[in-house]
Amino acid sequence: MEGASNLDSGKRESKPSKGLLQSEELYQYILETSVYPRELELLKELREATAKHPKAVMGTAPDAGQLMALFLKLINPKKTIEIGVYTGYSLLLTALSIPDDGKIVAIDLERETYEIGLPIIQKAGVEHKITFIQSLALPVLDKLLEDPENESTFDFAFVDADKVNYLNYHNRILKLLRVGGIVIYDNTLWRGTVALPRTLVPEDMRLSSHLIIEFNKSVAEDPRVQMSHVPVGDGFTVCRRLY
Ligand code: SAH
Ligand code: CA
């Protein structure tokens, strides 16, 4: 239960280690001391343009984005894929982090939200790296896999769309990624609900929480990957393809 949730933090006894996600003050500290002062102006602009949208909470948290940018710089990927673009915070961040000849296949079933961020992506001069595909993600992955030339060629993937399909995405992405390639899944701690007794999970989150628990279990048992749960944002699960 460490770091499990801030949903019910008021009911908890204090423990020696409160865990990152249980302290609002600690989160603000991280944001104010190291995230906001370093966030690129264009990313900030995109985040602010998103703030007015009714589903703004879906945007990638800037602290999670900061970690992702660090990973991207370590991997220096040429070929990447993103599932779940929304207004494009993680997409712009990826586009700014990869080399000039790097490519991103970016998939979202909605184009309207992508268009909120698009002018900022254009202003950043990175649109040429992006192929936006308006579609459900699974058929796009299947289509990519129809061409054996795509197998084991992607260096990086970010998955941040419908949780019901995370395992379906995982099985396809592991074929698309090269050995040593990295995939990051977002929202895998699902506001801490994964570690709460079911009765304490808000009703509208129970199914999704259950699906995430099943996904986390599969990944933890998956010998094809090295993995780590990172309690940043709403939880990153980082996997590296081993074979
Ligand atoms: N990565 C984004 C946040 C994504 S939010 C950011 O950094 O801001 C989740 C997105 O997934 C939404 O835009 C939604 O339209 C999209 N989505 C949901 N189900 C999908 C599916 N089955 N296929 C493709 N996109 C989907
Ligand atoms: Ca997310």
Short mmCIF file of C-alpha atoms and ligand atoms in Angstrom, two decimals:
data_model
loop_
_atom_site.label_atom_id
_atom_site.label_comp_id
_atom_site.label_asym_id
_atom_site.label_seq_id
_atom_site.Cartn_x
_atom_site.Cartn_y
_atom_site.Cartn_z
CA MET A 1 0.00 0.00 0.00
CA GLU A 2 3.02 2.30 0.12
CA GLY A 3 2.45 5.26 -2.13
CA ALA A 4 -0.86 3.73 -3.08
CA SER A 5 -3.24 6.59 -3.23
CA ASN A 6 -4.19 10.03 -2.21
CA LEU A 7 -7.85 9.13 -2.60
CA ASP A 8 -8.17 8.18 1.03
CA SER A 9 -5.09 9.79 2.53
CA GLY A 10 -7.17 11.51 5.18
CA LYS A 11 -8.06 8.14 6.68
CA ARG A 12 -4.51 6.85 6.90
CA GLU A 13 -2.24 6.55 9.89
CA SER A 14 1.12 8.20 9.42
CA LYS A 15 3.88 5.75 8.46
CA PRO A 16 7.66 6.11 8.40
CA SER A 17 7.65 6.50 4.62
CA LYS A 18 4.59 8.19 3.24
CA GLY A 19 5.39 7.38 -0.37
CA LEU A 20 5.59 9.98 -3.09
CA LEU A 21 1.99 9.96 -4.19
CA GLN A 22 0.56 10.56 -0.75
CA SER A 23 1.99 14.01 -0.25
CA GLU A 24 0.59 16.90 -2.21
CA GLU A 25 3.29 19.15 -0.75
CA LEU A 26 6.05 16.85 -1.98
CA TYR A 27 4.54 16.75 -5.44
CA GLN A 28 4.36 20.54 -5.53
CA TYR A 29 7.95 20.67 -4.34
CA ILE A 30 9.09 18.48 -7.25
CA LEU A 31 7.09 20.54 -9.73
CA GLU A 32 8.24 23.89 -8.44
CA THR A 33 11.90 23.11 -7.86
CA SER A 34 12.78 20.97 -10.87
CA VAL A 35 9.95 20.49 -13.34
CA TYR A 36 8.40 23.90 -14.02
CA PRO A 37 11.71 25.82 -14.08
CA ARG A 38 13.03 23.46 -16.77
CA GLU A 39 9.91 22.77 -18.82
CA LEU A 40 10.41 23.94 -22.38
CA GLU A 41 8.37 27.03 -23.22
CA LEU A 42 6.52 25.26 -26.06
CA LEU A 43 5.55 22.36 -23.82
CA LYS A 44 4.28 24.81 -21.24
CA GLU A 45 2.30 26.56 -23.96
CA LEU A 46 0.76 23.27 -25.04
CA ARG A 47 -0.05 22.37 -21.45
CA GLU A 48 -1.73 25.74 -20.98
CA ALA A 49 -3.67 25.39 -24.24
CA THR A 50 -4.86 22.00 -22.95
CA ALA A 51 -5.88 23.32 -19.52
CA LYS A 52 -9.04 24.86 -21.00
CA HIS A 53 -10.18 21.55 -22.49
CA PRO A 54 -12.80 19.63 -20.46
CA LYS A 55 -10.64 16.48 -20.43
CA ALA A 56 -7.43 18.30 -19.49
CA VAL A 57 -6.64 15.80 -16.71
CA MET A 58 -5.78 13.30 -19.46
CA GLY A 59 -2.70 15.28 -20.47
CA THR A 60 0.64 13.81 -19.45
CA ALA A 61 1.84 15.21 -16.13
CA PRO A 62 4.89 17.44 -16.63
CA ASP A 63 6.99 15.50 -14.10
CA ALA A 64 6.26 12.28 -15.97
CA GLY A 65 7.10 14.08 -19.21
CA GLN A 66 10.41 15.20 -17.77
CA LEU A 67 11.38 11.59 -17.03
CA MET A 68 10.23 10.49 -20.47
CA ALA A 69 12.39 13.16 -22.11
CA LEU A 70 15.36 11.84 -20.14
CA PHE A 71 14.69 8.29 -21.38
CA LEU A 72 14.35 9.55 -24.92
CA LYS A 73 17.70 11.30 -24.74
CA LEU A 74 19.29 8.10 -23.41
CA ILE A 75 17.80 5.95 -26.17
CA ASN A 76 18.05 8.51 -28.98
CA PRO A 77 15.32 6.70 -30.95
CA LYS A 78 14.86 7.05 -34.68
CA LYS A 79 11.59 5.17 -34.96
CA THR A 80 8.88 5.61 -32.36
CA ILE A 81 5.19 5.02 -31.90
CA GLU A 82 2.65 6.73 -29.67
CA ILE A 83 -0.78 5.38 -28.85
CA GLY A 84 -3.02 8.09 -27.37
CA VAL A 85 -2.07 11.59 -28.49
CA TYR A 86 -4.87 13.75 -27.02
CA THR A 87 -3.63 17.36 -27.41
CA GLY A 88 -0.05 16.24 -27.93
CA TYR A 89 1.99 16.96 -24.80
CA SER A 90 3.86 13.63 -24.90
CA LEU A 91 3.96 13.81 -28.69
CA LEU A 92 5.59 17.24 -28.77
CA LEU A 93 7.95 16.18 -26.02
CA THR A 94 8.95 13.11 -28.06
CA ALA A 95 9.29 15.10 -31.25
CA LEU A 96 11.55 17.61 -29.49
CA SER A 97 13.67 14.86 -27.93
CA ILE A 98 14.41 12.61 -30.91
CA PRO A 99 16.88 13.41 -33.70
CA ASP A 100 15.85 15.55 -36.68
CA ASP A 101 15.42 12.46 -38.89
CA GLY A 102 13.49 10.61 -36.16
CA LYS A 103 9.92 9.50 -36.85
CA ILE A 104 6.80 9.12 -34.74
CA VAL A 105 3.73 7.13 -35.74
CA ALA A 106 1.10 8.86 -33.59
CA ILE A 107 -2.30 7.23 -33.27
CA ASP A 108 -5.50 8.60 -31.80
CA LEU A 109 -9.11 7.99 -32.64
CA GLU A 110 -9.74 11.73 -32.30
CA ARG A 111 -8.19 14.38 -34.48
CA GLU A 112 -9.95 17.36 -32.92
CA THR A 113 -7.89 17.25 -29.73
CA TYR A 114 -4.65 16.75 -31.69
CA GLU A 115 -5.50 19.96 -33.52
CA ILE A 116 -5.41 21.90 -30.24
CA GLY A 117 -1.69 21.18 -29.95
CA LEU A 118 -0.86 21.09 -33.64
CA PRO A 119 -0.13 24.84 -34.09
CA ILE A 120 2.40 24.60 -31.26
CA ILE A 121 3.94 21.46 -32.79
CA GLN A 122 4.23 23.37 -36.06
CA LYS A 123 5.74 26.36 -34.31
CA ALA A 124 8.30 24.01 -32.73
CA GLY A 125 9.35 22.94 -36.24
CA VAL A 126 8.94 19.23 -35.54
CA GLU A 127 5.80 18.36 -37.49
CA HIS A 128 7.89 16.62 -40.19
CA LYS A 129 8.75 13.88 -37.67
CA ILE A 130 5.09 13.02 -37.05
CA THR A 131 2.71 10.79 -38.96
CA PHE A 132 -0.64 11.26 -37.26
CA ILE A 133 -3.12 8.46 -37.87
CA GLN A 134 -6.71 9.00 -36.83
CA SER A 135 -7.87 5.51 -35.96
CA LEU A 136 -8.38 2.95 -33.28
CA ALA A 137 -4.88 1.83 -32.40
CA LEU A 138 -5.17 -1.95 -32.66
CA PRO A 139 -5.90 -2.12 -36.40
CA VAL A 140 -2.99 0.25 -37.06
CA LEU A 141 -0.61 -2.00 -35.11
CA ASP A 142 -1.95 -5.04 -36.96
CA LYS A 143 -1.46 -3.28 -40.27
CA LEU A 144 2.12 -2.37 -39.35
CA LEU A 145 2.75 -6.00 -38.44
CA GLU A 146 1.42 -7.23 -41.79
CA ASP A 147 4.64 -5.88 -43.27
CA PRO A 148 7.52 -8.00 -41.94
CA GLU A 149 9.82 -5.04 -42.65
CA ASN A 150 8.33 -3.27 -39.62
CA GLU A 151 9.10 -6.10 -37.21
CA SER A 152 11.72 -5.33 -34.59
CA THR A 153 12.41 -1.88 -36.02
CA PHE A 154 10.92 0.54 -33.48
CA ASP A 155 13.21 1.93 -30.80
CA PHE A 156 10.59 3.42 -28.51
CA ALA A 157 6.86 3.32 -27.82
CA PHE A 158 4.57 5.27 -25.51
CA VAL A 159 1.18 3.78 -24.73
CA ASP A 160 -1.41 6.09 -23.20
CA ALA A 161 -4.84 5.21 -24.58
CA ASP A 162 -7.66 2.80 -23.66
CA LYS A 163 -6.61 0.63 -20.73
CA VAL A 164 -8.79 -2.28 -21.85
CA ASN A 165 -6.33 -2.93 -24.68
CA TYR A 166 -3.02 -2.51 -22.86
CA LEU A 167 -2.21 -6.21 -23.06
CA ASN A 168 -3.20 -6.33 -26.73
CA TYR A 169 -0.92 -3.35 -27.36
CA HIS A 170 1.87 -4.97 -25.38
CA ASN A 171 1.83 -8.18 -27.42
CA ARG A 172 1.95 -6.26 -30.69
CA ILE A 173 4.44 -3.64 -29.57
CA LEU A 174 6.88 -6.31 -28.43
CA LYS A 175 6.97 -7.50 -32.05
CA LEU A 176 7.44 -4.00 -33.40
CA LEU A 177 10.16 -3.02 -30.94
CA ARG A 178 13.73 -4.04 -31.59
CA VAL A 179 15.49 -6.06 -28.93
CA GLY A 180 16.63 -3.46 -26.41
CA GLY A 181 13.80 -1.09 -27.38
CA ILE A 182 11.75 0.60 -24.68
CA VAL A 183 8.00 0.86 -24.21
CA ILE A 184 6.43 3.03 -21.54
CA TYR A 185 2.84 2.45 -20.43
CA ASP A 186 1.13 5.35 -18.67
CA ASN A 187 -1.46 5.31 -15.88
CA THR A 188 -0.47 1.89 -14.58
CA LEU A 189 -0.97 2.84 -10.94
CA TRP A 190 -4.41 4.28 -11.79
CA ARG A 191 -4.52 6.88 -9.01
CA GLY A 192 -3.40 4.24 -6.55
CA THR A 193 -6.58 2.19 -6.98
CA VAL A 194 -4.56 -0.88 -8.00
CA ALA A 195 -3.53 -1.32 -4.36
CA LEU A 196 -6.82 -0.41 -2.68
CA PRO A 197 -9.41 -2.88 -1.39
CA ARG A 198 -12.03 -3.06 -4.16
CA THR A 199 -14.71 -1.55 -1.94
CA LEU A 200 -12.66 1.64 -1.58
CA VAL A 201 -12.22 2.07 -5.33
CA PRO A 202 -14.72 4.59 -6.71
CA GLU A 203 -17.32 2.70 -8.70
CA ASP A 204 -16.55 4.42 -11.99
CA MET A 205 -12.91 3.32 -11.70
CA ARG A 206 -13.45 -0.31 -10.69
CA LEU A 207 -13.43 -1.92 -14.12
CA SER A 208 -10.49 0.10 -15.39
CA SER A 209 -8.62 -0.52 -12.14
CA HIS A 210 -9.22 -4.25 -12.48
CA LEU A 211 -7.94 -4.19 -16.08
CA ILE A 212 -4.81 -2.34 -15.04
CA ILE A 213 -4.20 -4.85 -12.24
CA GLU A 214 -4.46 -7.69 -14.77
CA PHE A 215 -2.12 -5.87 -17.13
CA ASN A 216 0.43 -5.18 -14.40
CA LYS A 217 0.34 -8.84 -13.38
CA SER A 218 0.97 -10.02 -16.96
CA VAL A 219 3.85 -7.61 -17.47
CA ALA A 220 5.42 -8.54 -14.14
CA GLU A 221 5.36 -12.19 -15.24
CA ASP A 222 6.48 -11.52 -18.81
CA PRO A 223 9.95 -13.00 -19.39
CA ARG A 224 10.30 -11.07 -22.65
CA VAL A 225 10.85 -7.79 -20.83
CA GLN A 226 12.86 -6.15 -18.13
CA MET A 227 10.42 -3.88 -16.33
CA SER A 228 9.94 -1.27 -13.63
CA HIS A 229 6.92 0.50 -12.17
CA VAL A 230 7.73 4.15 -11.67
CA PRO A 231 5.41 6.15 -9.38
CA VAL A 232 5.58 9.29 -11.48
CA GLY A 233 2.46 11.03 -12.78
CA ASP A 234 -0.22 8.33 -12.61
CA GLY A 235 2.35 5.54 -12.84
CA PHE A 236 4.70 4.60 -15.64
CA THR A 237 5.54 1.01 -16.41
CA VAL A 238 8.80 0.95 -18.30
CA CYS A 239 9.68 -2.20 -20.25
CA ARG A 240 12.76 -3.11 -22.26
CA ARG A 241 12.47 -5.91 -24.82
CA LEU A 242 14.92 -8.65 -23.89
CA TYR A 243 14.61 -11.05 -26.84
N1 SAH B 1 -0.49 11.15 -24.29
C1 SAH B 1 -1.48 12.21 -24.19
C2 SAH B 1 -2.69 11.79 -23.40
C3 SAH B 1 -3.52 10.71 -24.04
S1 SAH B 1 -5.15 10.63 -23.36
C4 SAH B 1 -0.85 13.46 -23.60
O1 SAH B 1 0.36 13.48 -23.35
O2 SAH B 1 -1.56 14.44 -23.39
C5 SAH B 1 -5.79 9.24 -24.16
C6 SAH B 1 -6.07 9.39 -25.65
O3 SAH B 1 -6.31 8.08 -26.15
C7 SAH B 1 -7.32 10.21 -25.98
O4 SAH B 1 -6.97 11.28 -26.83
C8 SAH B 1 -8.25 9.22 -26.72
O5 SAH B 1 -8.92 9.78 -27.83
C9 SAH B 1 -7.27 8.15 -27.19
N2 SAH B 1 -7.83 6.81 -27.35
C10 SAH B 1 -8.69 6.18 -26.50
N3 SAH B 1 -8.95 4.95 -26.97
C11 SAH B 1 -8.25 4.79 -28.12
C12 SAH B 1 -8.09 3.74 -29.05
N4 SAH B 1 -8.71 2.57 -28.89
N5 SAH B 1 -7.28 3.92 -30.11
C13 SAH B 1 -6.65 5.10 -30.28
N6 SAH B 1 -6.74 6.14 -29.42
C14 SAH B 1 -7.54 5.99 -28.36
CA CA B 2 -2.10 9.24 -19.44
#
